[in-house]
């Protein structure tokens, strides 16, 4: 499967802009609403965002580092890697969200959180938009990034963007469900 690089970057930019606008809307809600949980084991809105912020801390730094050191030779098409494509697709929200285990360090349950979590998420989305802009000048296949779960595995930059942004989309869908309960 080959994807036009410009179409991929536009899709990811549109998703990220939507995530940014959604977060801005969340900042209008009360902390009480944002800390509401549907059950003792489930995450609140702020816990979902904190989880995304923790991943963002790793991946935005990793993406930025790799873009700045990448050869500036953009390609017209991006071909996802087998593993990267699997990871990215597994993050896309589905009708019935399947629960997944997260690393202990990435699990924010029972954290004391306030609206600052939203501000951090917004800043991360703005950073992602800047990185997506810079990425149009880079070969998304040749530039590789480390992943958070293993130093032994590297993903193509295009797959890393897809994974991070689809992961954000997944938890934004989770937040929408929390807020309608």
PDB file of C-alpha atoms in Angstrom:
ATOM      1  CA  UNK A   1       0.000   0.000   0.000  1.00  0.00           C
ATOM      2  CA  UNK A   2       1.414   3.346  -1.060  1.00  0.00           C
ATOM      3  CA  UNK A   3       0.032   6.647   0.175  1.00  0.00           C
ATOM      4  CA  UNK A   4       0.640  10.054  -1.355  1.00  0.00           C
ATOM      5  CA  UNK A   5       2.897  11.849   1.148  1.00  0.00           C
ATOM      6  CA  UNK A   6       0.983  15.102   0.802  1.00  0.00           C
ATOM      7  CA  UNK A   7      -2.367  13.325   1.326  1.00  0.00           C
ATOM      8  CA  UNK A   8      -1.010  11.540   4.395  1.00  0.00           C
ATOM      9  CA  UNK A   9       0.368  14.735   5.924  1.00  0.00           C
ATOM     10  CA  UNK A  10      -2.904  16.568   5.171  1.00  0.00           C
ATOM     11  CA  UNK A  11      -4.950  13.812   6.815  1.00  0.00           C
ATOM     12  CA  UNK A  12      -2.718  13.864   9.897  1.00  0.00           C
ATOM     13  CA  UNK A  13      -2.780  17.671  10.008  1.00  0.00           C
ATOM     14  CA  UNK A  14      -6.604  17.696   9.805  1.00  0.00           C
ATOM     15  CA  UNK A  15      -6.894  15.123  12.590  1.00  0.00           C
ATOM     16  CA  UNK A  16      -4.453  17.054  14.774  1.00  0.00           C
ATOM     17  CA  UNK A  17      -6.291  20.336  14.189  1.00  0.00           C
ATOM     18  CA  UNK A  18      -9.500  18.564  15.240  1.00  0.00           C
ATOM     19  CA  UNK A  19      -7.790  17.266  18.398  1.00  0.00           C
ATOM     20  CA  UNK A  20      -6.563  20.781  19.153  1.00  0.00           C
ATOM     21  CA  UNK A  21     -10.051  22.297  18.763  1.00  0.00           C
ATOM     22  CA  UNK A  22     -11.566  19.514  20.872  1.00  0.00           C
ATOM     23  CA  UNK A  23      -9.045  20.204  23.666  1.00  0.00           C
ATOM     24  CA  UNK A  24      -9.826  23.918  23.514  1.00  0.00           C
ATOM     25  CA  UNK A  25     -13.510  23.040  23.986  1.00  0.00           C
ATOM     26  CA  UNK A  26     -12.607  20.820  26.958  1.00  0.00           C
ATOM     27  CA  UNK A  27     -10.938  23.755  28.698  1.00  0.00           C
ATOM     28  CA  UNK A  28     -14.420  25.305  29.093  1.00  0.00           C
ATOM     29  CA  UNK A  29     -15.588  22.401  31.261  1.00  0.00           C
ATOM     30  CA  UNK A  30     -15.303  22.274  35.043  1.00  0.00           C
ATOM     31  CA  UNK A  31     -12.534  20.294  36.716  1.00  0.00           C
ATOM     32  CA  UNK A  32     -15.271  18.259  38.355  1.00  0.00           C
ATOM     33  CA  UNK A  33     -16.597  17.208  34.919  1.00  0.00           C
ATOM     34  CA  UNK A  34     -13.063  16.580  33.660  1.00  0.00           C
ATOM     35  CA  UNK A  35     -12.258  14.307  36.622  1.00  0.00           C
ATOM     36  CA  UNK A  36     -15.508  12.296  36.315  1.00  0.00           C
ATOM     37  CA  UNK A  37     -15.076   8.540  35.851  1.00  0.00           C
ATOM     38  CA  UNK A  38     -17.708   6.094  34.648  1.00  0.00           C
ATOM     39  CA  UNK A  39     -16.253   3.439  37.003  1.00  0.00           C
ATOM     40  CA  UNK A  40     -13.438   3.030  39.528  1.00  0.00           C
ATOM     41  CA  UNK A  41     -11.198   1.309  36.928  1.00  0.00           C
ATOM     42  CA  UNK A  42     -11.915   3.668  34.046  1.00  0.00           C
ATOM     43  CA  UNK A  43     -10.045   6.869  33.250  1.00  0.00           C
ATOM     44  CA  UNK A  44     -11.418  10.376  33.513  1.00  0.00           C
ATOM     45  CA  UNK A  45     -11.079  12.939  30.723  1.00  0.00           C
ATOM     46  CA  UNK A  46      -7.991  14.421  32.376  1.00  0.00           C
ATOM     47  CA  UNK A  47      -6.466  10.970  32.869  1.00  0.00           C
ATOM     48  CA  UNK A  48      -6.945  10.224  29.153  1.00  0.00           C
ATOM     49  CA  UNK A  49      -5.215  13.486  28.260  1.00  0.00           C
ATOM     50  CA  UNK A  50      -2.443  12.892  30.803  1.00  0.00           C
ATOM     51  CA  UNK A  51      -1.850   9.478  29.212  1.00  0.00           C
ATOM     52  CA  UNK A  52      -1.559  11.171  25.796  1.00  0.00           C
ATOM     53  CA  UNK A  53       0.743  13.839  27.242  1.00  0.00           C
ATOM     54  CA  UNK A  54       3.094  11.175  28.585  1.00  0.00           C
ATOM     55  CA  UNK A  55       3.321   9.546  25.168  1.00  0.00           C
ATOM     56  CA  UNK A  56       3.595  12.972  23.565  1.00  0.00           C
ATOM     57  CA  UNK A  57       6.575  13.825  25.774  1.00  0.00           C
ATOM     58  CA  UNK A  58       8.426  10.849  24.321  1.00  0.00           C
ATOM     59  CA  UNK A  59       7.255  10.895  20.705  1.00  0.00           C
ATOM     60  CA  UNK A  60       7.268  14.634  20.012  1.00  0.00           C
ATOM     61  CA  UNK A  61      10.875  14.810  21.228  1.00  0.00           C
ATOM     62  CA  UNK A  62      11.767  11.725  19.180  1.00  0.00           C
ATOM     63  CA  UNK A  63      10.043  13.010  16.024  1.00  0.00           C
ATOM     64  CA  UNK A  64      11.609  16.453  16.370  1.00  0.00           C
ATOM     65  CA  UNK A  65      15.104  15.019  16.853  1.00  0.00           C
ATOM     66  CA  UNK A  66      14.760  12.800  13.803  1.00  0.00           C
ATOM     67  CA  UNK A  67      13.323  15.494  11.544  1.00  0.00           C
ATOM     68  CA  UNK A  68      16.192  17.848  12.369  1.00  0.00           C
ATOM     69  CA  UNK A  69      18.805  15.196  11.619  1.00  0.00           C
ATOM     70  CA  UNK A  70      17.021  13.748   8.560  1.00  0.00           C
ATOM     71  CA  UNK A  71      18.176  14.149   5.008  1.00  0.00           C
ATOM     72  CA  UNK A  72      15.967  16.764   3.362  1.00  0.00           C
ATOM     73  CA  UNK A  73      14.813  14.622   0.436  1.00  0.00           C
ATOM     74  CA  UNK A  74      11.012  14.383   0.414  1.00  0.00           C
ATOM     75  CA  UNK A  75       9.364  11.575  -1.518  1.00  0.00           C
ATOM     76  CA  UNK A  76       6.022  11.710  -3.337  1.00  0.00           C
ATOM     77  CA  UNK A  77       4.771   8.496  -1.739  1.00  0.00           C
ATOM     78  CA  UNK A  78       4.977   6.804   1.620  1.00  0.00           C
ATOM     79  CA  UNK A  79       4.865   3.032   2.002  1.00  0.00           C
ATOM     80  CA  UNK A  80       4.052   2.024   5.594  1.00  0.00           C
ATOM     81  CA  UNK A  81       6.231  -0.596   7.257  1.00  0.00           C
ATOM     82  CA  UNK A  82       4.621  -3.886   8.305  1.00  0.00           C
ATOM     83  CA  UNK A  83       5.037  -3.305  12.042  1.00  0.00           C
ATOM     84  CA  UNK A  84       4.392   0.440  11.870  1.00  0.00           C
ATOM     85  CA  UNK A  85       1.239  -0.074   9.843  1.00  0.00           C
ATOM     86  CA  UNK A  86       0.039  -2.688  12.339  1.00  0.00           C
ATOM     87  CA  UNK A  87       0.682  -0.365  15.316  1.00  0.00           C
ATOM     88  CA  UNK A  88      -0.950   2.616  13.593  1.00  0.00           C
ATOM     89  CA  UNK A  89      -4.052   0.695  12.486  1.00  0.00           C
ATOM     90  CA  UNK A  90      -4.459  -0.867  15.934  1.00  0.00           C
ATOM     91  CA  UNK A  91      -4.796   2.645  17.360  1.00  0.00           C
ATOM     92  CA  UNK A  92      -7.578   3.808  15.047  1.00  0.00           C
ATOM     93  CA  UNK A  93     -10.834   4.179  16.970  1.00  0.00           C
ATOM     94  CA  UNK A  94     -13.401   1.492  16.253  1.00  0.00           C
ATOM     95  CA  UNK A  95     -17.152   1.410  16.853  1.00  0.00           C
ATOM     96  CA  UNK A  96     -16.613  -0.623  20.030  1.00  0.00           C
ATOM     97  CA  UNK A  97     -13.329   0.531  21.543  1.00  0.00           C
ATOM     98  CA  UNK A  98     -11.337  -2.468  22.637  1.00  0.00           C
ATOM     99  CA  UNK A  99      -9.418  -1.879  25.834  1.00  0.00           C
ATOM    100  CA  UNK A 100      -5.655  -2.226  25.725  1.00  0.00           C
ATOM    101  CA  UNK A 101      -3.110  -2.513  28.503  1.00  0.00           C
ATOM    102  CA  UNK A 102      -0.730   0.386  28.861  1.00  0.00           C
ATOM    103  CA  UNK A 103       2.718   0.553  30.389  1.00  0.00           C
ATOM    104  CA  UNK A 104       2.662   1.347  34.102  1.00  0.00           C
ATOM    105  CA  UNK A 105       4.589   4.596  33.518  1.00  0.00           C
ATOM    106  CA  UNK A 106       1.949   5.683  30.996  1.00  0.00           C
ATOM    107  CA  UNK A 107      -1.031   4.845  33.221  1.00  0.00           C
ATOM    108  CA  UNK A 108      -2.309   8.025  34.909  1.00  0.00           C
ATOM    109  CA  UNK A 109      -5.102   6.419  36.956  1.00  0.00           C
ATOM    110  CA  UNK A 110      -5.591   8.040  40.369  1.00  0.00           C
ATOM    111  CA  UNK A 111      -3.272  10.954  39.518  1.00  0.00           C
ATOM    112  CA  UNK A 112      -4.198  14.324  40.972  1.00  0.00           C
ATOM    113  CA  UNK A 113      -4.866  16.318  37.807  1.00  0.00           C
ATOM    114  CA  UNK A 114      -6.091  19.786  36.960  1.00  0.00           C
ATOM    115  CA  UNK A 115      -6.768  21.768  33.788  1.00  0.00           C
ATOM    116  CA  UNK A 116      -3.028  22.255  33.249  1.00  0.00           C
ATOM    117  CA  UNK A 117      -3.181  18.816  31.592  1.00  0.00           C
ATOM    118  CA  UNK A 118      -5.320  20.358  28.822  1.00  0.00           C
ATOM    119  CA  UNK A 119      -2.827  23.210  28.317  1.00  0.00           C
ATOM    120  CA  UNK A 120       0.001  20.696  27.900  1.00  0.00           C
ATOM    121  CA  UNK A 121      -2.058  18.654  25.427  1.00  0.00           C
ATOM    122  CA  UNK A 122      -2.873  21.791  23.419  1.00  0.00           C
ATOM    123  CA  UNK A 123       0.815  22.741  23.303  1.00  0.00           C
ATOM    124  CA  UNK A 124       1.682  19.216  22.144  1.00  0.00           C
ATOM    125  CA  UNK A 125      -0.892  19.421  19.344  1.00  0.00           C
ATOM    126  CA  UNK A 126       0.579  22.742  18.244  1.00  0.00           C
ATOM    127  CA  UNK A 127       4.051  21.129  18.269  1.00  0.00           C
ATOM    128  CA  UNK A 128       2.737  18.193  16.211  1.00  0.00           C
ATOM    129  CA  UNK A 129       1.301  20.613  13.634  1.00  0.00           C
ATOM    130  CA  UNK A 130       4.712  22.307  13.335  1.00  0.00           C
ATOM    131  CA  UNK A 131       6.432  18.928  12.965  1.00  0.00           C
ATOM    132  CA  UNK A 132       3.946  17.831  10.299  1.00  0.00           C
ATOM    133  CA  UNK A 133       4.800  21.035   8.428  1.00  0.00           C
ATOM    134  CA  UNK A 134       8.534  20.295   8.673  1.00  0.00           C
ATOM    135  CA  UNK A 135       7.949  16.651   7.687  1.00  0.00           C
ATOM    136  CA  UNK A 136       6.956  17.612   4.154  1.00  0.00           C
ATOM    137  CA  UNK A 137      10.674  18.201   3.461  1.00  0.00           C
ATOM    138  CA  UNK A 138      11.796  14.808   4.811  1.00  0.00           C
ATOM    139  CA  UNK A 139      11.691  11.247   3.473  1.00  0.00           C
ATOM    140  CA  UNK A 140       9.064   9.707   5.794  1.00  0.00           C
ATOM    141  CA  UNK A 141      10.365   6.212   5.019  1.00  0.00           C
ATOM    142  CA  UNK A 142      14.091   6.719   5.522  1.00  0.00           C
ATOM    143  CA  UNK A 143      13.823   8.798   8.708  1.00  0.00           C
ATOM    144  CA  UNK A 144      13.285   6.365  11.586  1.00  0.00           C
ATOM    145  CA  UNK A 145      12.247   6.875  15.202  1.00  0.00           C
ATOM    146  CA  UNK A 146      12.633   4.843  18.346  1.00  0.00           C
ATOM    147  CA  UNK A 147       9.458   3.620  20.002  1.00  0.00           C
ATOM    148  CA  UNK A 148       8.550   3.963  23.659  1.00  0.00           C
ATOM    149  CA  UNK A 149       8.401   0.244  24.447  1.00  0.00           C
ATOM    150  CA  UNK A 150      11.761  -0.915  23.047  1.00  0.00           C
ATOM    151  CA  UNK A 151      15.051   0.576  21.935  1.00  0.00           C
ATOM    152  CA  UNK A 152      15.448  -2.372  19.549  1.00  0.00           C
ATOM    153  CA  UNK A 153      12.539  -1.398  17.278  1.00  0.00           C
ATOM    154  CA  UNK A 154      12.484   1.638  15.017  1.00  0.00           C
ATOM    155  CA  UNK A 155       9.544   2.822  12.949  1.00  0.00           C
ATOM    156  CA  UNK A 156       9.451   4.878   9.789  1.00  0.00           C
ATOM    157  CA  UNK A 157       8.713   8.504  10.616  1.00  0.00           C
ATOM    158  CA  UNK A 158       5.435   8.360   8.671  1.00  0.00           C
ATOM    159  CA  UNK A 159       4.297   5.368  10.746  1.00  0.00           C
ATOM    160  CA  UNK A 160       5.302   7.103  13.969  1.00  0.00           C
ATOM    161  CA  UNK A 161       3.190  10.146  13.065  1.00  0.00           C
ATOM    162  CA  UNK A 162       0.281   7.850  12.223  1.00  0.00           C
ATOM    163  CA  UNK A 163       0.638   5.905  15.476  1.00  0.00           C
ATOM    164  CA  UNK A 164       0.790   9.028  17.678  1.00  0.00           C
ATOM    165  CA  UNK A 165      -2.057  10.869  15.975  1.00  0.00           C
ATOM    166  CA  UNK A 166      -4.308   7.789  15.721  1.00  0.00           C
ATOM    167  CA  UNK A 167      -3.563   7.070  19.396  1.00  0.00           C
ATOM    168  CA  UNK A 168      -4.721  10.622  20.186  1.00  0.00           C
ATOM    169  CA  UNK A 169      -7.872  10.019  18.120  1.00  0.00           C
ATOM    170  CA  UNK A 170      -8.570   6.792  20.002  1.00  0.00           C
ATOM    171  CA  UNK A 171      -8.489   8.498  23.398  1.00  0.00           C
ATOM    172  CA  UNK A 172     -10.457  11.510  22.181  1.00  0.00           C
ATOM    173  CA  UNK A 173     -13.219   9.073  21.226  1.00  0.00           C
ATOM    174  CA  UNK A 174     -12.918   7.607  24.731  1.00  0.00           C
ATOM    175  CA  UNK A 175     -13.278  11.123  26.193  1.00  0.00           C
ATOM    176  CA  UNK A 176     -16.377  11.781  24.087  1.00  0.00           C
ATOM    177  CA  UNK A 177     -17.929   8.614  25.550  1.00  0.00           C
ATOM    178  CA  UNK A 178     -17.006   9.663  29.105  1.00  0.00           C
ATOM    179  CA  UNK A 179     -18.612  13.059  28.607  1.00  0.00           C
ATOM    180  CA  UNK A 180     -21.869  11.581  27.286  1.00  0.00           C
ATOM    181  CA  UNK A 181     -22.263   9.121  30.162  1.00  0.00           C
TER     182      UNK A 181
END
